Coordinates of C-alpha atoms in Angstrom, one line a residue:
M207 CA 108.1 -124.9 184.9
S208 CA 108.5 -121.2 185.7
I209 CA 110.3 -118.8 183.3
G210 CA 113.0 -118.3 185.9
K211 CA 113.6 -122.0 186.3
R212 CA 113.6 -122.6 182.5
S213 CA 116.2 -119.9 182.2
R214 CA 118.4 -121.5 184.9
V215 CA 118.1 -124.9 183.2
R216 CA 119.1 -123.5 179.8
E217 CA 122.1 -121.8 181.4
V218 CA 123.2 -125.1 183.0
V219 CA 122.9 -126.9 179.7
R220 CA 124.8 -124.1 177.9
E221 CA 127.6 -124.5 180.5
V222 CA 127.6 -128.3 180.1
F223 CA 128.0 -127.9 176.3
R224 CA 130.7 -125.2 176.6
R225 CA 132.8 -127.4 179.0
K226 CA 132.2 -130.6 177.0
A227 CA 131.9 -129.3 173.5
F228 CA 133.0 -131.6 170.8
R229 CA 136.0 -130.1 168.9
F230 CA 136.9 -131.0 165.4
G231 CA 139.0 -129.4 162.6
W232 CA 140.4 -129.8 159.1
C233 CA 143.8 -130.9 158.1
S234 CA 144.7 -129.4 154.8
T235 CA 147.7 -131.6 154.3
C236 CA 145.8 -134.9 154.8
R237 CA 142.5 -133.4 153.4
S238 CA 140.5 -134.9 156.3
Y239 CA 138.5 -134.0 159.3
V240 CA 140.3 -134.5 162.6
L241 CA 138.3 -135.3 165.7
R242 CA 139.0 -134.2 169.3
V243 CA 142.7 -133.4 168.9
S244 CA 144.4 -130.2 167.7
T245 CA 147.2 -131.9 165.7
C246 CA 146.7 -134.4 162.9
P247 CA 147.5 -137.9 164.1
V248 CA 148.9 -138.8 160.6
C249 CA 151.0 -135.8 159.6
G250 CA 151.4 -134.0 162.9
N251 CA 150.4 -130.6 161.5
S252 CA 148.0 -128.3 163.4
V253 CA 144.4 -128.5 162.3
K254 CA 142.1 -125.6 161.5
F255 CA 139.4 -125.6 164.2
I256 CA 135.8 -125.5 162.8
D257 CA 133.7 -123.2 165.0
A258 CA 130.4 -124.8 164.3
T259 CA 127.4 -124.0 166.5
L260 CA 127.2 -125.8 169.8
P261 CA 126.7 -128.6 170.8
R262 CA 128.3 -129.7 167.4
D263 CA 126.5 -133.0 167.0
V264 CA 127.8 -133.2 163.5
R265 CA 126.8 -136.0 161.1
L266 CA 127.6 -137.3 157.6
A267 CA 125.4 -135.9 154.8
H268 CA 124.1 -138.6 152.5
E269 CA 123.2 -138.4 148.8
Y270 CA 119.7 -137.2 149.5
D271 CA 120.9 -134.5 151.9
I272 CA 123.4 -133.2 149.4
E273 CA 120.9 -133.1 146.6
V274 CA 118.2 -131.2 148.4
T275 CA 120.9 -128.7 149.7
R276 CA 122.2 -128.2 146.1
E277 CA 118.6 -127.5 145.0
A278 CA 118.1 -125.1 147.8
I279 CA 121.3 -123.2 146.9
A280 CA 120.3 -123.1 143.2
R281 CA 116.8 -121.9 144.0
S282 CA 117.3 -119.4 146.8
C283 CA 120.8 -118.2 146.0
G284 CA 120.5 -118.2 142.2
V285 CA 123.7 -120.3 141.8
S286 CA 124.0 -122.4 138.7
S287 CA 125.0 -126.1 138.6
E288 CA 128.3 -125.1 137.1
Y289 CA 129.3 -123.3 140.2
L290 CA 127.6 -125.7 142.6
D291 CA 130.1 -128.4 141.7
R292 CA 132.8 -126.1 143.0
V293 CA 131.0 -125.4 146.3
L294 CA 129.0 -128.5 147.0
P295 CA 130.3 -131.4 144.9
R296 CA 128.3 -134.6 144.8
S297 CA 131.5 -136.6 145.4
G298 CA 133.4 -136.3 148.7
T299 CA 132.2 -135.9 152.3
V300 CA 129.9 -133.2 153.5
L301 CA 129.0 -132.7 157.2
L302 CA 125.8 -131.3 158.7
N303 CA 125.5 -129.7 162.1
K304 CA 122.0 -129.4 163.5
V305 CA 121.2 -125.9 164.8
Q306 CA 118.2 -124.7 166.8
Y307 CA 115.2 -123.7 164.6
V308 CA 111.5 -124.3 164.6
D309 CA 111.9 -127.1 162.0
A310 CA 114.9 -128.8 160.3
A311 CA 118.0 -126.6 160.0
D312 CA 121.7 -127.5 159.6
E313 CA 125.0 -125.8 159.1
V314 CA 126.6 -127.3 155.9
I315 CA 130.4 -128.0 156.2
V316 CA 132.5 -128.7 153.1
S317 CA 136.3 -129.4 153.3
G318 CA 136.6 -127.6 156.6
Y319 CA 134.4 -124.5 155.6
I320 CA 131.0 -123.7 157.0
I321 CA 129.5 -122.5 153.7
G322 CA 126.1 -121.6 155.2
T323 CA 122.9 -122.9 156.8
R324 CA 120.0 -124.7 155.2
F325 CA 116.5 -124.2 156.7
F326 CA 113.2 -125.9 156.0
D327 CA 110.9 -122.9 155.5
L328 CA 107.5 -123.7 157.0
L329 CA 105.6 -121.2 155.0
R330 CA 107.1 -122.2 151.7
Q331 CA 107.5 -125.9 152.7
E332 CA 110.8 -126.1 151.0
W333 CA 114.5 -125.9 151.8
V334 CA 116.1 -122.4 151.8
F335 CA 119.8 -121.7 152.0
R336 CA 121.6 -118.8 153.8
P337 CA 125.2 -118.5 152.5
Q338 CA 127.9 -117.1 154.8
Y339 CA 131.6 -116.1 155.0
E340 CA 133.8 -117.6 152.2
F341 CA 130.8 -118.8 150.1
A342 CA 129.0 -115.5 150.4
S343 CA 132.3 -113.8 149.4
L344 CA 132.6 -116.1 146.4
I345 CA 129.0 -115.2 145.2
I346 CA 129.8 -111.5 145.6
R347 CA 133.2 -111.4 144.0
E348 CA 132.4 -113.7 141.0
K349 CA 128.8 -112.6 140.7
I350 CA 127.5 -116.1 140.5
G351 CA 124.2 -115.6 142.2
Y352 CA 122.1 -113.1 144.0
Y353 CA 124.2 -110.4 145.7
G354 CA 124.3 -106.7 146.5
I355 CA 127.0 -104.0 146.8
V356 CA 125.5 -101.4 149.2
R357 CA 126.1 -97.6 149.4
G358 CA 127.2 -97.5 153.0
S359 CA 130.6 -98.1 154.5
R360 CA 129.3 -100.5 157.2
L361 CA 126.6 -103.1 157.7
S362 CA 124.6 -103.5 160.9
V363 CA 122.4 -106.4 162.0
G364 CA 118.8 -105.3 161.9
E365 CA 119.4 -102.6 159.3
V366 CA 116.9 -102.4 156.5
I367 CA 118.3 -101.8 153.0
E368 CA 116.2 -100.4 150.2
R369 CA 116.8 -101.1 146.6
S370 CA 118.0 -97.5 146.2
D371 CA 120.8 -98.3 148.7
V372 CA 122.2 -101.0 146.4
L373 CA 124.8 -99.7 144.0
E374 CA 125.2 -103.0 142.1
G375 CA 123.7 -106.4 142.3
D376 CA 121.0 -108.9 141.5
L377 CA 118.2 -109.2 144.1
P378 CA 115.6 -111.9 144.2
S379 CA 111.9 -111.0 144.5
D380 CA 111.0 -113.9 146.8
V381 CA 110.5 -112.9 150.4
G382 CA 112.5 -115.2 152.7
Y383 CA 115.5 -115.7 150.5
Y384 CA 119.0 -114.6 151.7
V385 CA 121.4 -112.3 149.8
P386 CA 125.1 -111.9 150.3
L387 CA 126.0 -108.2 150.8
E388 CA 129.2 -106.1 150.7
T389 CA 130.0 -102.5 151.4
R390 CA 131.2 -100.4 148.5
D391 CA 134.8 -100.3 149.9
G392 CA 134.8 -104.1 150.2
K393 CA 135.8 -104.0 153.9
F394 CA 132.6 -105.6 155.3
Q395 CA 130.3 -108.3 154.2
G396 CA 127.1 -109.8 155.5
V397 CA 123.8 -111.4 154.5
G398 CA 120.4 -109.9 154.3
R399 CA 116.9 -111.5 154.2
V400 CA 114.4 -110.3 151.6
V401 CA 111.5 -108.9 153.7
G402 CA 109.5 -107.2 151.0
K403 CA 109.6 -105.8 147.5
D404 CA 113.2 -104.5 147.0
R405 CA 113.8 -104.5 150.7
L406 CA 116.4 -106.5 152.7
K407 CA 117.0 -106.8 156.4
V408 CA 120.6 -107.5 157.5
V409 CA 120.8 -110.6 159.7
K410 CA 124.5 -111.3 159.9
T411 CA 127.7 -109.3 159.3
W412 CA 131.5 -109.9 159.3
S413 CA 134.8 -108.3 158.2
S414 CA 135.4 -109.3 154.6
V415 CA 137.0 -112.7 153.9
E416 CA 138.6 -114.2 150.8
P417 CA 136.3 -116.1 148.5
L418 CA 135.9 -119.9 149.0
E419 CA 138.5 -122.1 147.4
L420 CA 138.1 -125.7 148.3
E421 CA 141.3 -127.7 149.1
G422 CA 139.9 -130.9 147.7
T423 CA 137.4 -133.3 149.1
C424 CA 137.8 -136.2 151.4
T425 CA 136.2 -139.7 151.7
V426 CA 134.7 -141.4 154.7
D427 CA 137.4 -144.1 154.5
R428 CA 140.0 -141.4 154.8
I429 CA 138.4 -139.8 157.8
I430 CA 138.2 -143.2 159.5
E431 CA 141.9 -143.9 158.7
V432 CA 143.0 -140.5 160.2
N433 CA 140.8 -140.9 163.3
A434 CA 141.3 -144.6 164.0
T435 CA 143.0 -144.0 167.3
V436 CA 140.1 -141.7 168.5
L437 CA 137.4 -144.2 167.5
E438 CA 139.3 -147.0 169.2
A439 CA 139.7 -144.9 172.3
L440 CA 135.9 -144.3 172.4
E441 CA 135.3 -148.0 171.9
R442 CA 137.6 -148.9 174.8
D443 CA 136.0 -146.3 177.1
S444 CA 132.5 -147.6 176.3
L445 CA 133.4 -151.2 176.8
K446 CA 135.0 -150.4 180.1
F447 CA 131.9 -148.5 181.1
I448 CA 129.6 -151.4 180.3
E449 CA 131.8 -153.9 182.1
S450 CA 131.9 -151.7 185.2
C451 CA 128.1 -151.4 185.2
L452 CA 127.8 -155.2 184.8
R453 CA 129.9 -155.5 188.0
K454 CA 128.2 -152.7 189.9
Y455 CA 124.7 -153.9 189.0
S456 CA 125.4 -157.6 189.0
T457 CA 121.9 -158.5 190.3
Y458 CA 120.3 -156.6 187.4
V459 CA 119.4 -158.3 184.0
P460 CA 121.4 -156.5 181.3
L461 CA 119.2 -155.8 178.3
V462 CA 120.0 -153.6 175.3
T463 CA 117.1 -151.4 174.1
F464 CA 117.3 -151.6 170.4
S465 CA 115.4 -149.3 168.1
G466 CA 116.9 -150.1 164.7
G467 CA 118.7 -146.8 164.6
K468 CA 122.5 -146.1 164.3
D469 CA 123.0 -145.4 168.0
S470 CA 121.4 -148.5 169.4
T471 CA 123.0 -150.6 166.7
V472 CA 126.5 -149.5 167.9
V473 CA 125.5 -150.0 171.5
L474 CA 124.2 -153.5 170.8
H475 CA 127.5 -154.3 169.0
L476 CA 129.5 -153.0 172.0
S477 CA 127.4 -154.9 174.5
S478 CA 127.7 -158.1 172.6
Q479 CA 131.5 -157.8 172.9
V480 CA 131.3 -158.1 176.7
G481 CA 128.8 -160.9 176.7
V482 CA 125.4 -159.2 176.7
R483 CA 123.5 -161.3 174.1
E484 CA 119.9 -160.1 174.6
A485 CA 118.1 -157.0 173.3
I486 CA 114.5 -155.8 173.1
F487 CA 112.9 -154.0 170.2
N488 CA 109.8 -152.0 170.7
D489 CA 107.5 -152.5 167.8
T490 CA 105.0 -149.6 168.1
G491 CA 103.1 -150.7 165.0
L492 CA 104.2 -147.5 163.3
E493 CA 107.8 -148.4 162.2
F494 CA 109.1 -148.0 158.7
P495 CA 109.7 -151.2 156.6
E496 CA 113.5 -150.4 156.6
T497 CA 113.5 -150.5 160.4
Y498 CA 112.1 -154.0 160.6
R499 CA 114.7 -155.2 158.0
N500 CA 117.5 -153.5 160.0
V501 CA 116.5 -155.3 163.2
D502 CA 116.7 -158.6 161.5
D503 CA 120.0 -157.8 159.8
V504 CA 121.7 -156.6 163.0
A505 CA 120.4 -159.6 165.0
S506 CA 121.8 -162.0 162.4
K507 CA 125.1 -160.1 162.0
L508 CA 125.8 -160.0 165.8
D509 CA 124.2 -163.4 166.6
V510 CA 122.1 -161.9 169.4
V511 CA 118.5 -162.6 170.6
V512 CA 116.1 -159.6 170.0
H513 CA 112.9 -159.9 171.9
I514 CA 109.9 -158.0 170.3
A515 CA 107.6 -155.9 172.5
S516 CA 104.7 -155.3 170.2
A517 CA 102.0 -152.6 170.6
G518 CA 99.9 -154.2 167.9
D519 CA 97.1 -151.8 166.9
T520 CA 97.1 -149.9 170.2
F521 CA 97.8 -146.6 168.5
W522 CA 94.9 -146.8 166.0
N523 CA 92.5 -148.1 168.7
L524 CA 93.3 -145.3 171.2
L525 CA 93.4 -142.7 168.5
K526 CA 89.6 -142.8 168.3
K527 CA 89.4 -141.8 172.0
F528 CA 92.4 -139.6 172.5
G529 CA 92.7 -137.8 169.2
P530 CA 96.0 -137.1 167.4
P531 CA 99.1 -137.0 169.6
A532 CA 101.2 -133.9 169.9
R533 CA 104.5 -132.7 171.2
D534 CA 102.8 -131.6 174.3
Y535 CA 100.3 -134.4 174.4
R536 CA 102.4 -137.6 173.8
W537 CA 100.0 -140.3 175.0
C538 CA 101.4 -142.5 172.2
T539 CA 104.8 -142.8 173.9
R540 CA 103.4 -144.4 177.0
A541 CA 100.7 -146.5 175.2
C542 CA 102.9 -147.8 172.3
K543 CA 106.3 -147.8 173.9
L544 CA 106.5 -147.9 177.7
V545 CA 103.5 -150.2 178.4
P546 CA 104.4 -152.9 175.8
M547 CA 108.0 -152.8 176.9
A548 CA 107.1 -153.2 180.6
R549 CA 104.7 -156.1 179.8
K550 CA 107.4 -157.9 177.7
V551 CA 110.0 -157.4 180.4
R552 CA 107.7 -158.8 183.1
E553 CA 106.9 -161.7 180.8
L554 CA 110.6 -162.5 180.3
Y555 CA 112.1 -161.7 183.6
G556 CA 109.3 -161.4 186.1
S557 CA 110.1 -158.8 188.9
R558 CA 113.9 -158.9 188.5
P559 CA 115.5 -155.5 188.2
I560 CA 116.6 -154.4 184.7
M561 CA 119.7 -152.6 183.5
S562 CA 118.7 -151.1 180.1
I563 CA 121.7 -150.4 177.9
V564 CA 120.6 -147.6 175.6
G565 CA 122.0 -145.5 172.8
Q566 CA 121.4 -142.1 174.3
R567 CA 124.0 -139.3 173.7
M568 CA 124.5 -136.0 175.5
Y569 CA 124.7 -134.0 172.3
E570 CA 121.2 -135.1 171.1
S571 CA 119.1 -132.8 173.3
V572 CA 118.9 -130.8 176.5
Q573 CA 117.1 -133.6 178.3
R574 CA 119.7 -136.2 177.5
A575 CA 122.5 -133.9 178.3
L576 CA 121.0 -133.4 181.8
A577 CA 120.2 -137.1 182.3
G578 CA 123.8 -138.2 182.6
R579 CA 125.4 -141.5 181.7
V580 CA 123.4 -143.4 184.3
S581 CA 119.7 -142.5 184.9
T582 CA 116.3 -143.9 185.9
G583 CA 114.5 -145.9 183.2
N584 CA 111.0 -146.9 182.3
P585 CA 108.8 -145.5 185.1
I586 CA 106.5 -148.6 185.1
I587 CA 109.3 -151.1 185.4
P588 CA 110.4 -151.4 189.1
K589 CA 114.2 -151.1 189.8
N590 CA 115.0 -150.1 186.2
I591 CA 118.1 -148.1 185.4
L592 CA 119.5 -146.8 182.1
I593 CA 123.1 -146.8 181.2
S594 CA 124.4 -144.9 178.1
P595 CA 127.8 -146.3 176.9
I596 CA 128.0 -143.8 174.0
Y597 CA 126.9 -140.8 176.0
Y598 CA 129.9 -138.8 175.0
W599 CA 129.9 -139.7 171.3
T600 CA 128.7 -137.5 168.4
A601 CA 126.5 -138.7 165.6
L602 CA 129.6 -138.5 163.3
E603 CA 131.6 -140.8 165.5
V604 CA 128.7 -143.3 165.7
Q605 CA 128.5 -143.3 161.9
L606 CA 132.3 -143.7 161.4
Y607 CA 132.5 -146.4 164.0
A608 CA 129.6 -148.3 162.4
K609 CA 131.4 -148.3 159.1
L610 CA 134.7 -149.2 160.7
R611 CA 133.1 -152.3 162.3
K612 CA 130.9 -153.0 159.2
L613 CA 127.6 -152.8 161.1
P614 CA 124.3 -152.8 159.1
L615 CA 122.8 -149.3 159.2
N616 CA 119.1 -148.4 158.6
E617 CA 118.5 -147.3 155.0
L618 CA 116.3 -144.5 156.3
Y619 CA 119.4 -142.3 156.8
L620 CA 120.1 -142.5 153.1
K621 CA 116.6 -141.1 152.4
G622 CA 117.2 -137.9 154.5
F623 CA 115.9 -138.9 157.9
E624 CA 118.1 -137.6 160.8
R625 CA 116.6 -140.0 163.3
V626 CA 114.7 -143.4 163.2
G627 CA 111.3 -143.7 164.9
C628 CA 107.6 -143.8 164.2
W629 CA 106.7 -142.5 160.8
L630 CA 104.0 -140.1 162.1
C631 CA 105.8 -139.1 165.3
P632 CA 104.7 -135.5 166.3
T633 CA 108.3 -134.7 167.3
S634 CA 109.3 -135.1 163.6
R635 CA 110.0 -132.1 161.5
L636 CA 107.9 -131.0 158.6
A637 CA 110.9 -131.7 156.4
E638 CA 110.8 -135.4 157.4
F639 CA 107.0 -135.6 156.8
K640 CA 107.6 -134.5 153.2
I641 CA 109.9 -137.4 152.8
V642 CA 107.3 -139.8 154.2
E643 CA 104.7 -138.3 151.9
T644 CA 107.0 -138.8 148.8
S645 CA 108.5 -142.2 149.7
Y646 CA 105.6 -143.8 151.5
P647 CA 102.4 -142.4 149.9
N648 CA 100.2 -145.2 151.3
L649 CA 101.3 -144.6 154.9
W650 CA 101.0 -140.9 154.6
S651 CA 97.6 -140.9 152.9
K652 CA 96.2 -142.9 155.8
W653 CA 97.4 -140.4 158.4
R654 CA 96.5 -137.4 156.3
G655 CA 93.0 -138.7 155.7
Y656 CA 92.5 -139.1 159.4
L657 CA 93.8 -135.6 160.2
L658 CA 91.6 -134.1 157.5
K659 CA 88.5 -135.9 158.9
Y660 CA 89.4 -134.8 162.5
A661 CA 89.9 -131.2 161.2
R662 CA 86.4 -131.2 159.6
V663 CA 84.8 -132.4 162.9
K664 CA 86.6 -129.8 164.9
K665 CA 86.0 -127.1 162.3
L666 CA 89.7 -126.5 161.8
P667 CA 91.1 -125.1 158.5
R668 CA 93.0 -127.3 156.0
E669 CA 96.2 -125.5 156.9
W670 CA 96.1 -127.2 160.4
V671 CA 96.9 -130.4 158.6
E672 CA 99.1 -129.2 155.7
Y673 CA 101.5 -127.1 157.9
G674 CA 101.7 -129.7 160.7
L675 CA 100.0 -127.6 163.2
W676 CA 98.4 -130.7 164.7
R677 CA 101.8 -131.3 166.4
W678 CA 100.9 -128.9 169.2
R679 CA 97.8 -129.1 171.4
F680 CA 98.2 -126.5 174.2
K681 CA 100.7 -123.9 173.0
Y682 CA 102.5 -123.0 169.8
P683 CA 106.2 -122.0 169.9
G684 CA 106.8 -118.4 169.0
D685 CA 107.8 -119.1 165.3
V686 CA 104.9 -121.4 164.8
A687 CA 102.5 -118.9 166.3
N688 CA 103.8 -116.3 163.8
L689 CA 103.3 -118.8 161.0
V690 CA 99.7 -119.3 162.1
K691 CA 99.2 -115.5 162.0
K692 CA 100.7 -115.3 158.5
L693 CA 98.2 -118.0 157.4
G694 CA 95.5 -115.7 158.6
Y695 CA 94.4 -117.3 161.8
R696 CA 94.6 -116.6 165.5
P697 CA 96.7 -119.2 167.4
S698 CA 94.3 -119.2 170.4
D699 CA 91.3 -120.0 168.1
L700 CA 93.0 -123.1 166.7
L701 CA 94.2 -124.3 170.1
E702 CA 90.7 -123.8 171.6
K703 CA 89.2 -126.0 168.9
T704 CA 91.5 -128.9 169.8
A705 CA 91.3 -128.4 173.5
I706 CA 90.7 -131.6 175.4
T707 CA 88.0 -129.8 177.3
R708 CA 86.8 -126.2 177.4
C709 CA 86.0 -124.3 180.6
I710 CA 83.5 -121.5 181.1
I711 CA 83.7 -119.3 184.2
T712 CA 80.2 -119.0 185.7
E713 CA 81.1 -117.4 189.0
N714 CA 84.1 -115.6 190.5
I715 CA 83.1 -113.5 193.5
R716 CA 84.3 -112.9 197.1
I717 CA 81.8 -112.3 199.9
G718 CA 83.5 -111.6 203.2
E719 CA 86.1 -114.2 203.9
V720 CA 84.8 -116.7 201.4
H721 CA 85.8 -116.8 197.7
S722 CA 83.4 -118.6 195.4
L723 CA 84.5 -119.9 192.0
G724 CA 82.2 -121.7 189.5
I725 CA 83.0 -123.3 186.2
V726 CA 81.4 -125.5 183.5
M727 CA 83.5 -128.2 181.9
V728 CA 82.1 -128.4 178.4
N729 CA 81.5 -132.0 177.0
C730 CA 81.1 -133.4 180.5
C731 CA 77.4 -133.8 180.4
E732 CA 75.6 -136.8 182.0
M733 CA 78.4 -138.0 184.1
N734 CA 77.9 -141.1 186.2
L735 CA 77.9 -139.5 189.7
G736 CA 77.9 -142.8 191.5
E737 CA 81.3 -143.6 190.0
L738 CA 82.5 -140.0 190.3
C739 CA 81.6 -139.9 194.0
K740 CA 84.0 -142.8 194.7
Y741 CA 86.9 -140.9 193.1
L742 CA 86.0 -137.6 194.9
S743 CA 85.9 -139.3 198.3
K744 CA 89.6 -140.2 197.8
I745 CA 90.8 -136.6 197.4
P746 CA 93.3 -135.8 200.2
G747 CA 91.7 -133.8 203.0
T748 CA 88.1 -134.8 202.1
T749 CA 85.9 -135.3 205.2
T750 CA 82.5 -135.7 203.5
C751 CA 81.4 -136.7 200.0
K752 CA 77.7 -137.3 199.4
Q753 CA 75.6 -137.9 196.3
L754 CA 72.3 -136.0 197.0
S755 CA 70.6 -137.0 193.8
D756 CA 71.2 -138.3 190.3
T757 CA 72.5 -134.8 189.4
V758 CA 74.3 -133.4 192.5
I759 CA 77.3 -134.3 194.7
V760 CA 78.4 -132.2 197.7
L761 CA 81.9 -132.4 199.0
E762 CA 83.6 -131.0 202.1
N763 CA 87.4 -130.8 202.2
R764 CA 90.0 -129.0 204.3
L765 CA 90.4 -126.6 201.4
G766 CA 86.7 -125.8 201.3
K767 CA 83.4 -126.9 200.0
A768 CA 82.3 -128.0 196.5
T769 CA 79.1 -128.9 194.6
V770 CA 79.5 -131.0 191.5
F771 CA 76.7 -131.4 189.0
S772 CA 76.3 -134.2 186.4
T773 CA 76.2 -131.5 183.7
G774 CA 79.9 -130.7 184.3
R775 CA 79.2 -127.6 186.4
V776 CA 81.4 -127.3 189.5
S777 CA 81.1 -124.7 192.2
V778 CA 83.7 -124.3 195.0
Q779 CA 83.8 -122.0 198.1
C780 CA 87.2 -121.6 199.9
S781 CA 88.9 -119.0 202.0
S782 CA 91.1 -117.9 199.1
L783 CA 91.2 -118.0 195.3
E784 CA 94.3 -120.2 195.4
S785 CA 92.5 -122.8 197.5
C786 CA 89.7 -122.7 195.0
F787 CA 92.2 -123.5 192.3
K788 CA 93.7 -126.4 194.2
L789 CA 90.3 -128.0 195.0
L790 CA 89.1 -127.5 191.4
T791 CA 92.3 -129.2 190.2
E792 CA 91.6 -132.2 192.4
I793 CA 88.0 -132.4 191.2
A794 CA 89.2 -132.1 187.6
K795 CA 91.5 -135.1 188.2
C796 CA 88.5 -137.2 189.3
I797 CA 86.3 -136.1 186.4
A798 CA 89.2 -136.8 184.0
K799 CA 89.5 -140.4 185.4
L800 CA 85.8 -140.9 184.8
K801 CA 85.7 -139.3 181.4
C802 CA 89.1 -140.3 179.8
C803 CA 90.0 -143.7 181.2
S804 CA 89.7 -146.5 178.6
E805 CA 91.5 -149.1 180.7
C806 CA 94.4 -149.1 178.3
G807 CA 97.0 -149.8 181.1
L808 CA 98.9 -146.5 180.6
C809 CA 98.7 -145.8 184.4
T810 CA 100.2 -149.2 185.3
G811 CA 102.8 -148.8 188.1
F812 CA 101.4 -145.6 189.6
G813 CA 98.8 -147.0 191.9
E814 CA 95.8 -144.7 192.6
D815 CA 97.5 -141.7 191.1
S816 CA 96.7 -142.4 187.5
T817 CA 97.2 -138.7 186.7
R818 CA 100.9 -139.3 186.9
G819 CA 100.8 -142.4 184.7
C820 CA 98.3 -141.3 182.1
P821 CA 99.3 -138.5 179.8
V822 CA 95.7 -138.0 178.7
I823 CA 94.4 -137.4 182.2
S824 CA 97.4 -135.2 183.0
A825 CA 96.7 -133.2 179.9
Y826 CA 93.0 -132.9 180.7
V827 CA 93.8 -131.6 184.2
A828 CA 96.5 -129.2 182.9
S829 CA 94.0 -127.9 180.3
V830 CA 91.4 -127.2 183.0
E831 CA 93.9 -125.5 185.3
R832 CA 95.4 -123.4 182.6
Q833 CA 92.1 -122.1 181.3
V834 CA 90.7 -121.4 184.8
R835 CA 93.8 -119.4 185.8
E836 CA 93.9 -117.5 182.5
K837 CA 90.2 -116.6 182.6
T838 CA 90.3 -115.4 186.2
A839 CA 93.7 -113.6 185.9
H840 CA 92.1 -110.1 185.7
V841 CA 89.7 -110.8 188.6
R842 CA 92.6 -112.2 190.8
S843 CA 94.6 -109.1 190.3
T844 CA 91.7 -106.9 191.7
H845 CA 91.3 -108.9 194.9

């Protein structure tokens, strides 16, 4: 996707979230959070709106979350346990609001106040807390932690403050910690990040506010009591939506997709209320023990049939060929989820169309916000649609509703997991992997052992494993690339060592009207040209494809001519460099089919075009295309 298109998509999503943003507030009279309305349903008083970061998919913090947050405040803010009980008590209800960050990060909300944001620092591999507003003011005024009174009369974001600019205070020596700041006249406050010895960089400012004074805590039961009408309205809307879909898609088989997580548990409960009694659970072979227990508990509680679509040992078998999955190389999703699901559905229902009832919510991600309440489903199940009854719900409302209806919830949430899924999923955050490492040492040691062995073979540093850098195969996000540099490595060097294939440009010249481009695809030696010729002959626009010997194939296409060698060397001659790229891409697809296909069934449902169905082949082709374009960029600009 181009930069311009990505920008337009982001703007569309921002507008969607602005228009449909979840609103909630705090009623000081009832000491409870109030959802979706501006006046308290119990006392009728106006509520204080909580301006949390969009999209405000707030959720309940559990005991583990509260404990690690208290530890982060004590460690990075210098606040003692005596004062922690005033700010973040172990009793009462705390909310977390996920914010955008390279790893785990949440705004922490206590009794209607956003007291700050917790971040999982990738370099430190620990939680760090950034206080703000009333809590920062409390730290400054009562001197209960790290703080600084600065010489100037104003604070500006980006300003660097030296130790000599601090009139009074207690500054930490650890780089990366956050320090509340106040001007000497007390009119402005802010927070600075330690960027060096006795140096702070201001990251946020505001006009001074009064110190935090909690108005008492609330319980989950109290929140449910105050918001019962809202929860019941959400329930009615979702039930009505399911019933309307059952009528509209009456020829489809209704089937709840059940993961063992909170969202799909609520959806299964709602669906069972309108007569849908069947669900399907995708056992990837990488589920947590708690998930298996939850599936059994929910099925028993709701008296529904849960079919199991098992991937068996597929992941570990394909791992030997494909290498570790990554966020931009998710072969595991198709191999361990989509294919087993499609096979089980065909076994149960043949070719009948399926209406999958899922627990997707718009506030979860950009992709789900754009998908809508009704969308296309599993691409390898014909006539499959997805409907999302709780599309407009927040995580908090799902949690409250589950407790209201006494539904069994997965114990993983109590251990600090935000979501339920495979225990080694590359989309997981490093913070969650630390929980896996601590709570499930046998599982983690198996995966870590594999990664270390893979790293040795690829000559990758140990940090590639320890800092979760294996979760990207083609490009590191900006913050991760910066982390790699801080660790003393070049991001491009690490990515090249894990590349699915490497390309060397051997020829890039133009003679008259003909452009000639030659490459060598490393690790493609001794290809079976007989099989490759069959694939090449099916390239659109091909007029001739002949195997001249055991080592050479010549091909003529409307784009140009090509010579392919068994060693992985390819030479193309076309009227333009762009045509060379297109023909090379088509040839790379054929080589990828020959080299990568393990007959795993991932491409099922896509006919001849397995590059669409197979994430490995798609990644191989994308890797070739990207490398060729990058390595010829300078030459292209001169012609």
